[in-house]
Structures are given as C-alpha cells and as structure tokens.
Coordinates of C-alpha atoms in Angstrom, one line a residue:
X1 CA 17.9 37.6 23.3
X2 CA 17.2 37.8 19.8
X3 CA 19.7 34.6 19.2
X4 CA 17.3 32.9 21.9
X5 CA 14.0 33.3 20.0
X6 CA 15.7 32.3 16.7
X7 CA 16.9 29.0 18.3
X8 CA 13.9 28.6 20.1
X9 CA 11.8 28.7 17.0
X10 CA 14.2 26.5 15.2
X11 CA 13.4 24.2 17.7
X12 CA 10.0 24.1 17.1
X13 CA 9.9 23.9 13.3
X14 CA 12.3 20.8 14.0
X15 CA 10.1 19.0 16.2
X16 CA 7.1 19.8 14.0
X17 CA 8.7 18.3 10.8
X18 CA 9.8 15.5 13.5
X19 CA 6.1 14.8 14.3
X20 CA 4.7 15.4 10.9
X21 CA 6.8 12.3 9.8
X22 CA 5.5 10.3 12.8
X23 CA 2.2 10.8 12.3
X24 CA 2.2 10.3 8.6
X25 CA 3.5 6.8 9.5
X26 CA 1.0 6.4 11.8
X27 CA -2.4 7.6 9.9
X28 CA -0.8 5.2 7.2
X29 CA -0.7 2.3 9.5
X30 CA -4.5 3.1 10.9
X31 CA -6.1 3.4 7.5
X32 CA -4.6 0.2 6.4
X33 CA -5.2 -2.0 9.8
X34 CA -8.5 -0.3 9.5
X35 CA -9.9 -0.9 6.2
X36 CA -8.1 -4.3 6.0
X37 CA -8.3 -5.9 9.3
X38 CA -12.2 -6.5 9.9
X39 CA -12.2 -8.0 6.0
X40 CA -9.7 -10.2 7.0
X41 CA -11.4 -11.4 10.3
X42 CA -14.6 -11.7 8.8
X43 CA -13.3 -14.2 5.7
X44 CA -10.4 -15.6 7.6
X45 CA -7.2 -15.3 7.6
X46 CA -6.3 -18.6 6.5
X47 CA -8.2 -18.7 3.8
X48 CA -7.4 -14.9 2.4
X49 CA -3.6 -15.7 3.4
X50 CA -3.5 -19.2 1.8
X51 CA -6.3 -19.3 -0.1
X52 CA -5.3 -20.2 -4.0
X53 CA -8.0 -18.4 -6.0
X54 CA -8.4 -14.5 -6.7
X55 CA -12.0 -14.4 -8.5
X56 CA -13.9 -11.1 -7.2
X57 CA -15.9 -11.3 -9.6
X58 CA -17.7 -14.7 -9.4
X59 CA -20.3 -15.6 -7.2
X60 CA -19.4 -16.4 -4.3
X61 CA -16.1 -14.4 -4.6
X62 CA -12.9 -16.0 -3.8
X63 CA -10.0 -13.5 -2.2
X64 CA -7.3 -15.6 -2.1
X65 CA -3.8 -14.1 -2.2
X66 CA -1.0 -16.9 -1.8
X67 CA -0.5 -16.5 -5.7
X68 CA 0.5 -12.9 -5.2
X69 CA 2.8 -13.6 -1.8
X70 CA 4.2 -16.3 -4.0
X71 CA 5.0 -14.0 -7.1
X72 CA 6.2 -11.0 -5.0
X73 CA 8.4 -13.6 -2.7
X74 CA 9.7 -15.3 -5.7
X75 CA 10.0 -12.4 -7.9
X76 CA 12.4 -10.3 -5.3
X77 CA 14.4 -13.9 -4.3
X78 CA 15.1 -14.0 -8.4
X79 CA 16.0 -10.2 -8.5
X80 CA 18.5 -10.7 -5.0
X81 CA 19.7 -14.1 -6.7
X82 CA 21.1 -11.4 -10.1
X83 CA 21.5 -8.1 -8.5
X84 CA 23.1 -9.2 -5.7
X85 CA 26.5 -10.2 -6.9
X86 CA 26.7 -7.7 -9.4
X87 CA 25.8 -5.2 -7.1
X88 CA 28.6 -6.2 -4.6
X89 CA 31.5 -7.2 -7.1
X90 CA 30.7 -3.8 -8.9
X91 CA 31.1 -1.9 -5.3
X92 CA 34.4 -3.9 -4.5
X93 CA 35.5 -2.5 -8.4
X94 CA 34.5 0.7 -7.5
X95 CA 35.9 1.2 -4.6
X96 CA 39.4 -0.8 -4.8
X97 CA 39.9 -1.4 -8.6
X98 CA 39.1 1.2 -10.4
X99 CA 40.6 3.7 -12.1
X100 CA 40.3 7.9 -11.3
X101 CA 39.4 7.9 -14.9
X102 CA 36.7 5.6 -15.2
X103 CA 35.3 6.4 -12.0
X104 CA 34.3 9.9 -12.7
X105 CA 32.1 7.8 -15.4
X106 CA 31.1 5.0 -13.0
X107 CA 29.8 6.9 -10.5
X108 CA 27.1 9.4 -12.2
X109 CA 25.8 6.5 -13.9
X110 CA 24.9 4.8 -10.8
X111 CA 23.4 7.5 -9.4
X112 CA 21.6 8.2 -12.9
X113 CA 20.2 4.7 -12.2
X114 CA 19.0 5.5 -8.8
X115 CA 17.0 8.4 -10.3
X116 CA 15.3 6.9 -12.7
X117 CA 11.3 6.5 -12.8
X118 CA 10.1 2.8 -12.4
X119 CA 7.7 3.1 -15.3
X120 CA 10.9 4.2 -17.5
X121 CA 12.5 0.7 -16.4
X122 CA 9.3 -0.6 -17.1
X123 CA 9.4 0.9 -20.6
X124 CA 13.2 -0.5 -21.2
X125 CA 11.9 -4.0 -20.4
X126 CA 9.1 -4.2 -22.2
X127 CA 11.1 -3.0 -25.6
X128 CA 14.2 -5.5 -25.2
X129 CA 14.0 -7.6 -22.2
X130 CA 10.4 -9.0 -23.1
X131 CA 11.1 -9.3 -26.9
X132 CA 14.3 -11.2 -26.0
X133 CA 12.4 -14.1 -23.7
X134 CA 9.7 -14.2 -26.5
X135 CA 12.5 -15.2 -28.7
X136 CA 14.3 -17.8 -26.3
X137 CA 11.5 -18.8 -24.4
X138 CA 8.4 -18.6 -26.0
X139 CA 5.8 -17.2 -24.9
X140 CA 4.6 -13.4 -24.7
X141 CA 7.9 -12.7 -22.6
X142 CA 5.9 -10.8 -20.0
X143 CA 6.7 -13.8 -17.2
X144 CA 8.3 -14.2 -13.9
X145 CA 12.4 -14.8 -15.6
X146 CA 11.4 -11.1 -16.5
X147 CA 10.3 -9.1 -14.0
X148 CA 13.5 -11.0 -11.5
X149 CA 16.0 -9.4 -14.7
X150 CA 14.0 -6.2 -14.2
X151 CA 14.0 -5.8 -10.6
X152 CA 17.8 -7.6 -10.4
X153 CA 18.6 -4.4 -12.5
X154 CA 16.6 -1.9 -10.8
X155 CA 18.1 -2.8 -7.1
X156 CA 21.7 -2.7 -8.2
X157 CA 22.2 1.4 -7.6
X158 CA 21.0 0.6 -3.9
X159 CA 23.2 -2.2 -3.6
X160 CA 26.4 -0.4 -5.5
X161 CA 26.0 2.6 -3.5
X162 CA 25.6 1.1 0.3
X163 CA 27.9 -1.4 -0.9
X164 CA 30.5 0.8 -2.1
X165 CA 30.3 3.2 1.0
X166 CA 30.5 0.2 3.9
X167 CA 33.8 -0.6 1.8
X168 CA 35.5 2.7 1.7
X169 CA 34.3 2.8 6.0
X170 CA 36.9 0.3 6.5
X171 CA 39.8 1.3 8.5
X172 CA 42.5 1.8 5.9
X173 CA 45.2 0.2 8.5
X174 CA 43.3 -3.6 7.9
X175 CA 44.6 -2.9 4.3
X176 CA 47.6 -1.9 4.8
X177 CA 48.1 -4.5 7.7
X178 CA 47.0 -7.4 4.9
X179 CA 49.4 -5.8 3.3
X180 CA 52.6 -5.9 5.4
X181 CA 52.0 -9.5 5.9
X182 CA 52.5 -10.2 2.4
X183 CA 49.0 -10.3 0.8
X184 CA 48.6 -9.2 -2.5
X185 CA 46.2 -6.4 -2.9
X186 CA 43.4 -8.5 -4.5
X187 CA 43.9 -11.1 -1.5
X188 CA 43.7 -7.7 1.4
X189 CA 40.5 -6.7 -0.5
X190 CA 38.7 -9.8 -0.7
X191 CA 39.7 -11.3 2.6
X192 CA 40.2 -8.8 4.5
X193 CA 38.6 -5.5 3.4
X194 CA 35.0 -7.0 2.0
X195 CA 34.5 -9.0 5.5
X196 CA 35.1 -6.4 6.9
X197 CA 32.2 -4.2 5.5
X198 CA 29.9 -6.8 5.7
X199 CA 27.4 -5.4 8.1
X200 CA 26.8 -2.8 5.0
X201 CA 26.6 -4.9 2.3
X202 CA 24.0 -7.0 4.5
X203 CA 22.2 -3.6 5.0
X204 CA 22.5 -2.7 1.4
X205 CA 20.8 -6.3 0.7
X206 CA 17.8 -5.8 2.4
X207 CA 17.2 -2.5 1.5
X208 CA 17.4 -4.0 -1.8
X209 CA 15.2 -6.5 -1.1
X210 CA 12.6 -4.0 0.2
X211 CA 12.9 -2.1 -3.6
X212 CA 11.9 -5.0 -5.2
X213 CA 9.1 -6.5 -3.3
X214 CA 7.4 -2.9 -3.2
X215 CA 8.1 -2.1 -6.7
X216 CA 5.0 -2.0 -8.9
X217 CA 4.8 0.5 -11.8
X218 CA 7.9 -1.4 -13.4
X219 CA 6.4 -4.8 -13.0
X220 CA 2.8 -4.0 -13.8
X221 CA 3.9 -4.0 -17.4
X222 CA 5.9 -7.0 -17.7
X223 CA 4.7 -10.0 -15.5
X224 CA 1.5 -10.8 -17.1
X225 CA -0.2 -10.5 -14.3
X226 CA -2.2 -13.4 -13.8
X227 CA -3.4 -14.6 -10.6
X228 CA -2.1 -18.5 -10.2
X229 CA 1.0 -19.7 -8.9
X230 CA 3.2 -20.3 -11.9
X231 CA 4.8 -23.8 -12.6
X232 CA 7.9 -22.3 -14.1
X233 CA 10.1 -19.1 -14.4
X234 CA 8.8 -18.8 -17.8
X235 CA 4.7 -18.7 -16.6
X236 CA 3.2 -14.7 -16.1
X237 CA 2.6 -13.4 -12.5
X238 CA 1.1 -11.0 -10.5
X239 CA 2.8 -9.9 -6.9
X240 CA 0.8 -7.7 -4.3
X241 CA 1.3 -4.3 -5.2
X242 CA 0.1 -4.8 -8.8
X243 CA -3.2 -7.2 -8.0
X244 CA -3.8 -3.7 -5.9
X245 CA -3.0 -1.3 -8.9
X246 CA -4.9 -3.2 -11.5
X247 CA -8.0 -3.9 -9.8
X248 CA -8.5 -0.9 -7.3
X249 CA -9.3 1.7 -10.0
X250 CA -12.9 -0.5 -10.3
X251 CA -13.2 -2.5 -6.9
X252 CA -16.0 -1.3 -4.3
X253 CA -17.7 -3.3 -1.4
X254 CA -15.8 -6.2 -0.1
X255 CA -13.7 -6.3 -3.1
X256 CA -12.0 -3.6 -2.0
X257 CA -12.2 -4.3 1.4
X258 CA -9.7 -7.6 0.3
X259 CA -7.4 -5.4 -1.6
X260 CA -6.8 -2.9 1.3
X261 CA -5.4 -6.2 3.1
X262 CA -3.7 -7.0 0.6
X263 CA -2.0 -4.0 1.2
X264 CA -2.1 -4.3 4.6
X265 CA 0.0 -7.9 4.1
X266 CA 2.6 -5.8 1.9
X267 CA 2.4 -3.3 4.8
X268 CA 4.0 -6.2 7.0
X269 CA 5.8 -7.7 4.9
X270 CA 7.8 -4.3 4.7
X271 CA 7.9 -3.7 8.3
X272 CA 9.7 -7.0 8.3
X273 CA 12.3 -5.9 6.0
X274 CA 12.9 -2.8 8.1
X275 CA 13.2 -4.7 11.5
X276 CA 15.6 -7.1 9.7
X277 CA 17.2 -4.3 8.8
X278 CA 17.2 -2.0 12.4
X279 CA 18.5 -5.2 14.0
X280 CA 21.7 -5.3 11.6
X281 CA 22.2 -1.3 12.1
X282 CA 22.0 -2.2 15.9
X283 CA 24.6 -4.7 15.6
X284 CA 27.0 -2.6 13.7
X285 CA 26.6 -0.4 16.2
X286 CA 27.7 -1.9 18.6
X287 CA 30.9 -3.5 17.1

C-alpha cells in the first residue's frame, strides 16, 4: 500500500516537471509571437525581413534586418565550413586511432571545452585571435573571418562528442567484416565504419549549427558589430542575437517592438534547425 502511494506520487512529480518544460516552451513562444508579431504586420514583413538599413534612431526609423540574417547565416556557414572537419576527423581519431594513453587526455579536454562560458571564448579571441587578423589583415580584427574561427572552435566539443558516440554505435561485426575481406583498418574505418555512423555525425552537425547561430556573448565582443552587409570576410558584423543584446538594454516603443521580432526570426530560425534535426532522428530510427 505504502509502495502504491510512493509510485503514485512519483508519478506525479514526473508529469509535473513533464509539463513545467512544456509550458516554459510554450510561454516562450507566446511572449515572442506576441510582442513581435503585430510590429512585424504593422511595418511589413518584407520590408523588416529584407529591408537593408537598421537606423532606430533616425526619423523616420528604419528596422531592417537582412544585414543581421546575413551575418548570423554567414557567420555559422564559416564556423560549419572549420569546425566541421575537425570536429569529425578528431571523432574518427578518437574513437579508432587513438591511443589508451592519450585518450584519457583527449577526452576531458573536450568535455572541458564543452563547459566553458561563451564570454571566456569571447575573452580568448579577443586576446589572440583578433590581434592576429589585425596583423594579417588589417583592420581592427573584430570582423566576420573572426567570429566563423571563434564559433568553428566553439562547436567542435558538440561535433567531437555526437560524432565520436555515433562511431563507437556501429556494430563492431561491419569492422571486423571489412576486415576479413582484406581491408586495412584505416580503409574498414573510413569506408565502412564512418558511413556507417552518418546519421550521427549529420545530427551532431546541426546541433552544431544551432550553437553557432544562437551564440551571442562570444561574438558580441569580436564582430564589430556594425549593421551593413559586409563586402568581404575581413568587414565587422553584427548577427541577430547581438543587434538584440546591444540595443535592448536602451530600446522602448516600437524600437523594441522590432527587436522582439528580431528575436522572434531567431526563434524560427531555431525551430528550423530542430525540425531538420527531429526528421534525421526519425530516420535513424527507423533504419
């Protein structure tokens, strides 16, 4: 009897914390549809989603935000484009090629990475990242070649780790099949094992992908944030989430009103990403 009640509580505080989660999610999606939506319908959505000036502060205003769509779009293709192959050769090594040794070392220090603050990557970049593009670039540094090194650097502990886990999920008989067939062991892992695990590394990709276009604390400090589309990887920046962080602390009226869909366009973009990703669980599943 008394083995009932415990259960039968148990199963309440589960479904609470079950419904606490779901209707965080969904207070989050009604205060941004909310405050965002009605600015958007009353200036237009063309012209807020492809409009090429951000000045709130002349008259009339001008709430643009297709520079910021282009820097965050552009910013997370650079940072897939580095952390990307890294990422996945590093899992392959990590999983296959290393030794017990060096592993014990490996391993902590990508999950050190993964538990890092952003504003402390922030901090490393602005000390040698930035200084070094000022030197070979010219410039200030703070531009968009450095926040896709930054965020190429700051996704690689997603990728290494998802990466690294599909791998090891592989049947150990497709190796040793490869094997028996007279394929060396860099061959079995390359042609056999990797395809093999590529519904993970897919996964670990956009996962990746939505770390870098949400990221903001890190790239506040090293983008130069200034609201144009650049004409070269060398030009400053500004993505979504920091035009949001840098103006919200002083915006009121309709200003505000624009930067809540901003975020509200961030809000989908993400949602995206996490479809893109559902679907590729789906699949998975049902191989």
């Amino acid at each position: 009897m008394k083995t009932k009640k415990i259960e039968g509580f148990m199963q309440g505080v589960f479904l609470v914390s079950a419904l606490t989660s779901v209707l965080a999610i969904v207070l989050i999606c009604v205060f941004i549809v909310a405050g965002g939506l009605p600015f958007v319908m009353e200036y237009g959505f063309g012209n807020f989603l492809l409009g090429k000036n951000w000045t709130p502060s002349n008259t009339p205003a001008a709430y643009g935000i297709l520079p910021m769509i282009f820097g965050s779009v552009s910013v997370t293709l650079g940072a897939v484009v580095i952390g990307v192959p890294i990422g996945v050769l590093t899992a392959v090594f990590m999983a296959r090629f290393c030794p017990p040794k060096l592993y014990k070392v490996l391993k902590p220090a990508v999950n050190l990475m993964a538990a890092i603050p952003s504003i402390v990557y922030g901090f490393f970049a602005l000390q040698l990242i930035v200084p070094l593009m000022r030197q070979f670039v010219g410039g200030t540094g703070m531009n968009m070649l450095t926040v896709m090194l930054l965020l190429g650097i700051m996704i690689l502990p997603t990728i290494i780790g998802m990466s690294e886990a599909a791998i090891r999920s592989v049947p150990e008989s497709y190796y040793s099949g490869s094997l028996a067939l007279g394929a060396t062991h860099e061959r079995s892992v390359m042609r056999v094992i990797l395809p093999a695990a590529k519904s993970g590394i897919l996964s670990s990709v956009v996962l990746g992908i939505g770390r870098a276009i949400g990221e903001t604390m890190a790239v506040v400090l090293v983008a130069g944030n200034q609201p144009r589309i650049p004409d070269s990887l060398t030009q400053g920046v500004r993505t979504m989430t920091t035009n949001i962080v840098l103006e919200m602390a002083y915006a009121s009226g309709q200003h505000r009103e624009a930067l809540i869909a901003t975020a509200m366009m961030l809000f989908g973009f993400i949602l995206l990403i996490n479809g893109i990703f559902m679907l590729i669980k789906r699949k998975e599943a049902i191989r």
